[in-house]
């Protein structure tokens, strides 16, 4: 994932309203305070999080929400790749090679109950290539004893870098849905949270039109933790238990120019 580099800086995070799929609630997101994440009794469950830098910006909040719910979390996202579809482009081939290598290592060492993969902006390829890659992912996770959850990416700005690959970016969600049905995995359509218009306020994109800031990441963490709780049988912690943690001061957000 390409990003616009901005001078790193730490700022206090303003009071934000966390938009949930059916409920709205307010939570103060403090970037520079002590870690207020409250860990629940351990459930024994583990979640491995995969994806590109969009997923990477969501990871701090997601990790805090799962930890507060008693679930172990490992962030295995990539700042420049994270894709499982190799396609024909040298960049995507290199990214996919690294993703598969790291996945094998993480499955063996971390032993996750759920591998959650957010479709990346680099999953370029034909529908057949996408389908084969997502089916392989489902089979690989299932063989390890875990369950795969594929999450659609949020809407993001298709700038000049992405426009040539727009057809593949648009076909990936439906192809992933099909692969999930074929491979006993689960597909989650995140448009119920973000909508489909990257420029709309509901999408909660940062200044670059691609990533999320703290508020959007917190909303996503609440949404996905709820879905995972249903699947793994744990009760998600209320946002008040983790939203004021130090995760809001992660350097990813300052690089994105988040206030």
Short mmCIF file of C-alpha atoms in Angstrom, two decimals:
data_model
loop_
_atom_site.label_atom_id
_atom_site.label_comp_id
_atom_site.label_asym_id
_atom_site.label_seq_id
_atom_site.Cartn_x
_atom_site.Cartn_y
_atom_site.Cartn_z
CA UNK A 1 0.00 0.00 0.00
CA UNK A 2 1.43 3.34 -0.92
CA UNK A 3 0.99 6.15 1.60
CA UNK A 4 1.69 9.85 1.71
CA UNK A 5 4.47 10.44 4.24
CA UNK A 6 3.69 13.23 6.69
CA UNK A 7 5.85 14.50 9.58
CA UNK A 8 5.29 12.31 12.62
CA UNK A 9 3.59 14.05 15.48
CA UNK A 10 1.60 13.09 18.54
CA UNK A 11 -1.62 14.97 19.22
CA UNK A 12 -4.42 14.61 21.69
CA UNK A 13 -7.33 12.90 20.02
CA UNK A 14 -10.60 14.77 20.11
CA UNK A 15 -13.83 13.31 21.41
CA UNK A 16 -15.32 11.14 18.68
CA UNK A 17 -18.54 9.35 18.09
CA UNK A 18 -18.06 5.69 17.25
CA UNK A 19 -20.52 4.76 14.53
CA UNK A 20 -21.81 1.23 14.98
CA UNK A 21 -23.91 -0.70 12.48
CA UNK A 22 -27.07 -0.39 14.57
CA UNK A 23 -26.12 1.65 17.62
CA UNK A 24 -24.34 4.96 18.14
CA UNK A 25 -22.33 5.63 21.24
CA UNK A 26 -19.74 8.14 22.34
CA UNK A 27 -16.25 7.31 23.55
CA UNK A 28 -13.26 9.49 24.24
CA UNK A 29 -10.19 8.39 22.30
CA UNK A 30 -7.12 9.55 24.18
CA UNK A 31 -3.95 9.26 22.16
CA UNK A 32 -1.41 10.10 24.80
CA UNK A 33 -2.92 8.77 28.01
CA UNK A 34 -2.13 5.58 29.89
CA UNK A 35 -3.30 2.32 28.35
CA UNK A 36 -6.88 2.00 29.56
CA UNK A 37 -7.56 -1.31 27.81
CA UNK A 38 -9.13 -3.66 30.32
CA UNK A 39 -8.35 -7.31 29.65
CA UNK A 40 -11.21 -9.71 30.29
CA UNK A 41 -10.71 -13.25 31.50
CA UNK A 42 -8.84 -15.14 28.82
CA UNK A 43 -11.10 -17.09 26.49
CA UNK A 44 -8.28 -19.18 25.07
CA UNK A 45 -9.18 -17.95 21.59
CA UNK A 46 -6.68 -16.47 19.14
CA UNK A 47 -7.17 -14.25 16.09
CA UNK A 48 -4.57 -13.67 13.37
CA UNK A 49 -5.17 -10.47 11.38
CA UNK A 50 -3.98 -10.25 7.75
CA UNK A 51 -4.14 -7.54 5.12
CA UNK A 52 -2.41 -4.45 3.75
CA UNK A 53 -1.83 -1.04 5.29
CA UNK A 54 -5.57 -0.34 5.43
CA UNK A 55 -5.88 -3.35 7.72
CA UNK A 56 -2.74 -2.15 9.45
CA UNK A 57 -4.42 1.13 10.41
CA UNK A 58 -7.35 -0.85 11.79
CA UNK A 59 -5.10 -3.20 13.77
CA UNK A 60 -4.38 -1.05 16.87
CA UNK A 61 -8.07 -0.67 17.72
CA UNK A 62 -8.91 -4.24 16.75
CA UNK A 63 -6.15 -5.59 18.96
CA UNK A 64 -7.33 -3.47 21.88
CA UNK A 65 -10.95 -4.57 21.44
CA UNK A 66 -10.07 -8.25 21.25
CA UNK A 67 -7.66 -8.08 24.19
CA UNK A 68 -10.36 -6.43 26.28
CA UNK A 69 -12.63 -9.32 25.27
CA UNK A 70 -10.12 -11.92 26.44
CA UNK A 71 -8.95 -12.90 22.95
CA UNK A 72 -5.30 -13.12 21.92
CA UNK A 73 -4.47 -11.08 18.82
CA UNK A 74 -1.58 -11.02 16.38
CA UNK A 75 -1.22 -8.34 13.73
CA UNK A 76 0.38 -9.80 10.60
CA UNK A 77 -0.59 -7.03 8.18
CA UNK A 78 1.85 -5.56 5.70
CA UNK A 79 2.58 -1.90 5.02
CA UNK A 80 3.15 -2.63 1.35
CA UNK A 81 1.41 -5.76 0.14
CA UNK A 82 -0.24 -8.35 2.34
CA UNK A 83 -1.99 -9.85 -0.67
CA UNK A 84 -2.60 -13.56 -1.31
CA UNK A 85 -3.38 -13.15 -5.02
CA UNK A 86 -0.11 -13.24 -6.95
CA UNK A 87 -1.51 -12.24 -10.34
CA UNK A 88 0.97 -11.30 -13.07
CA UNK A 89 2.47 -8.07 -11.71
CA UNK A 90 5.98 -8.29 -10.20
CA UNK A 91 4.85 -6.30 -7.16
CA UNK A 92 1.87 -8.55 -6.42
CA UNK A 93 3.92 -11.70 -7.02
CA UNK A 94 6.49 -10.53 -4.50
CA UNK A 95 3.81 -9.49 -1.99
CA UNK A 96 1.94 -12.78 -2.27
CA UNK A 97 5.13 -14.80 -1.84
CA UNK A 98 5.89 -13.02 1.40
CA UNK A 99 2.29 -13.31 2.64
CA UNK A 100 2.20 -17.05 2.12
CA UNK A 101 5.57 -17.55 3.77
CA UNK A 102 4.58 -15.52 6.82
CA UNK A 103 1.19 -17.24 7.00
CA UNK A 104 2.80 -20.67 7.23
CA UNK A 105 5.02 -19.48 10.06
CA UNK A 106 2.18 -17.80 11.94
CA UNK A 107 -0.13 -20.80 11.62
CA UNK A 108 2.56 -23.07 13.05
CA UNK A 109 3.67 -20.78 15.87
CA UNK A 110 0.61 -18.72 16.85
CA UNK A 111 -1.97 -21.44 16.13
CA UNK A 112 -4.95 -19.11 15.62
CA UNK A 113 -8.55 -20.21 15.96
CA UNK A 114 -9.52 -17.64 13.34
CA UNK A 115 -7.52 -16.11 10.53
CA UNK A 116 -9.21 -12.89 9.46
CA UNK A 117 -8.05 -11.65 6.06
CA UNK A 118 -9.13 -8.25 4.81
CA UNK A 119 -9.04 -8.14 1.02
CA UNK A 120 -6.12 -5.97 -0.01
CA UNK A 121 -5.76 -3.27 -2.61
CA UNK A 122 -3.10 -5.50 -4.18
CA UNK A 123 -5.28 -8.55 -4.88
CA UNK A 124 -4.86 -7.92 -8.59
CA UNK A 125 -5.46 -10.80 -10.95
CA UNK A 126 -8.12 -12.44 -13.05
CA UNK A 127 -11.22 -13.79 -11.37
CA UNK A 128 -9.78 -17.27 -11.79
CA UNK A 129 -6.53 -16.23 -10.08
CA UNK A 130 -8.44 -14.57 -7.26
CA UNK A 131 -10.71 -17.57 -6.78
CA UNK A 132 -7.77 -19.97 -6.70
CA UNK A 133 -5.91 -17.85 -4.16
CA UNK A 134 -8.89 -17.42 -1.83
CA UNK A 135 -9.71 -21.13 -2.05
CA UNK A 136 -6.09 -21.93 -1.23
CA UNK A 137 -6.26 -19.60 1.76
CA UNK A 138 -9.41 -21.29 3.06
CA UNK A 139 -7.89 -24.75 2.62
CA UNK A 140 -4.60 -23.75 4.24
CA UNK A 141 -6.30 -22.30 7.31
CA UNK A 142 -8.70 -25.23 7.58
CA UNK A 143 -5.80 -27.71 7.39
CA UNK A 144 -4.13 -25.91 10.30
CA UNK A 145 -7.24 -26.41 12.43
CA UNK A 146 -8.46 -22.83 12.22
CA UNK A 147 -11.30 -21.04 10.49
CA UNK A 148 -10.98 -18.37 7.82
CA UNK A 149 -12.93 -15.13 7.80
CA UNK A 150 -12.55 -12.94 4.70
CA UNK A 151 -13.51 -9.30 5.19
CA UNK A 152 -14.18 -6.98 2.27
CA UNK A 153 -12.04 -3.85 2.15
CA UNK A 154 -13.58 -0.46 2.92
CA UNK A 155 -14.28 1.83 -0.03
CA UNK A 156 -11.18 3.83 -0.87
CA UNK A 157 -10.06 6.44 -3.36
CA UNK A 158 -9.06 4.91 -6.69
CA UNK A 159 -6.25 7.30 -7.51
CA UNK A 160 -3.94 7.11 -10.52
CA UNK A 161 -1.98 4.32 -8.85
CA UNK A 162 -5.02 2.06 -8.51
CA UNK A 163 -7.09 2.96 -11.58
CA UNK A 164 -5.37 0.47 -13.91
CA UNK A 165 -6.32 -2.34 -11.51
CA UNK A 166 -9.87 -1.19 -10.77
CA UNK A 167 -11.55 -4.22 -12.42
CA UNK A 168 -9.62 -6.64 -10.20
CA UNK A 169 -10.24 -4.52 -7.11
CA UNK A 170 -13.98 -4.52 -7.84
CA UNK A 171 -14.18 -8.25 -8.60
CA UNK A 172 -12.30 -9.38 -5.49
CA UNK A 173 -15.18 -9.22 -2.96
CA UNK A 174 -17.61 -11.34 -4.96
CA UNK A 175 -14.85 -13.79 -5.86
CA UNK A 176 -13.91 -14.04 -2.20
CA UNK A 177 -17.55 -14.61 -1.28
CA UNK A 178 -17.70 -17.52 -3.72
CA UNK A 179 -14.43 -18.98 -2.42
CA UNK A 180 -15.68 -18.75 1.16
CA UNK A 181 -18.83 -20.67 0.27
CA UNK A 182 -16.79 -23.30 -1.55
CA UNK A 183 -14.16 -23.63 1.18
CA UNK A 184 -16.24 -23.62 4.36
CA UNK A 185 -14.99 -20.15 5.28
CA UNK A 186 -16.95 -17.03 6.19
CA UNK A 187 -17.25 -13.84 4.16
CA UNK A 188 -18.10 -10.55 5.87
CA UNK A 189 -19.30 -7.64 3.77
CA UNK A 190 -17.94 -4.55 5.52
CA UNK A 191 -20.08 -2.25 3.38
CA UNK A 192 -22.72 -2.58 6.10
CA UNK A 193 -20.33 -0.51 8.21
CA UNK A 194 -18.56 1.69 5.66
CA UNK A 195 -21.06 1.98 2.84
CA UNK A 196 -19.72 1.94 -0.73
CA UNK A 197 -18.75 5.58 -1.35
CA UNK A 198 -15.20 6.42 -0.28
CA UNK A 199 -15.99 10.13 -0.28
CA UNK A 200 -19.00 9.82 2.04
CA UNK A 201 -18.69 10.55 5.74
CA UNK A 202 -19.87 7.02 6.52
CA UNK A 203 -16.68 5.62 4.97
CA UNK A 204 -14.59 7.44 7.60
CA UNK A 205 -11.47 7.70 5.42
CA UNK A 206 -8.45 9.79 6.41
CA UNK A 207 -7.08 12.70 4.39
CA UNK A 208 -5.57 10.32 1.83
CA UNK A 209 -8.99 8.83 1.04
CA UNK A 210 -7.67 5.33 1.66
CA UNK A 211 -6.92 4.61 5.32
CA UNK A 212 -8.93 5.18 8.50
CA UNK A 213 -8.07 7.39 11.46
CA UNK A 214 -8.76 6.47 15.08
CA UNK A 215 -12.51 7.00 14.92
CA UNK A 216 -12.95 4.81 11.86
CA UNK A 217 -10.62 2.15 13.21
CA UNK A 218 -12.56 2.05 16.49
CA UNK A 219 -15.85 1.69 14.64
CA UNK A 220 -14.38 -1.16 12.61
CA UNK A 221 -12.98 -2.87 15.69
CA UNK A 222 -16.39 -2.75 17.36
CA UNK A 223 -18.06 -4.15 14.26
CA UNK A 224 -15.59 -6.97 13.58
CA UNK A 225 -15.20 -7.96 17.23
CA UNK A 226 -18.97 -8.37 17.34
CA UNK A 227 -18.89 -10.67 14.32
CA UNK A 228 -15.99 -12.70 15.71
CA UNK A 229 -17.71 -12.96 19.08
CA UNK A 230 -20.68 -14.61 17.41
CA UNK A 231 -18.41 -17.07 15.64
CA UNK A 232 -16.06 -17.92 18.50
CA UNK A 233 -18.56 -17.68 21.32
CA UNK A 234 -17.16 -14.82 23.37
CA UNK A 235 -18.78 -11.63 24.59
CA UNK A 236 -17.19 -8.52 23.05
CA UNK A 237 -16.05 -5.93 25.56
CA UNK A 238 -17.91 -2.63 25.47
CA UNK A 239 -15.97 0.12 23.66
CA UNK A 240 -15.70 2.00 26.95
CA UNK A 241 -13.39 -0.77 28.17
CA UNK A 242 -10.77 -0.23 25.46
CA UNK A 243 -11.43 2.92 23.42
CA UNK A 244 -9.36 5.16 25.71
CA UNK A 245 -6.25 3.01 25.43
CA UNK A 246 -2.86 4.10 24.17
CA UNK A 247 -3.50 2.41 20.81
CA UNK A 248 -4.87 5.77 19.61
CA UNK A 249 -1.35 7.17 19.70
CA UNK A 250 0.01 4.59 17.27
CA UNK A 251 2.45 6.16 14.81
CA UNK A 252 0.34 4.98 11.88
CA UNK A 253 -2.20 7.67 12.69
CA UNK A 254 0.29 10.50 12.98
CA UNK A 255 1.77 9.52 9.61
CA UNK A 256 -1.72 9.74 8.12
CA UNK A 257 -2.19 13.23 9.56
CA UNK A 258 -4.99 12.12 11.86
CA UNK A 259 -5.98 14.73 14.45
#
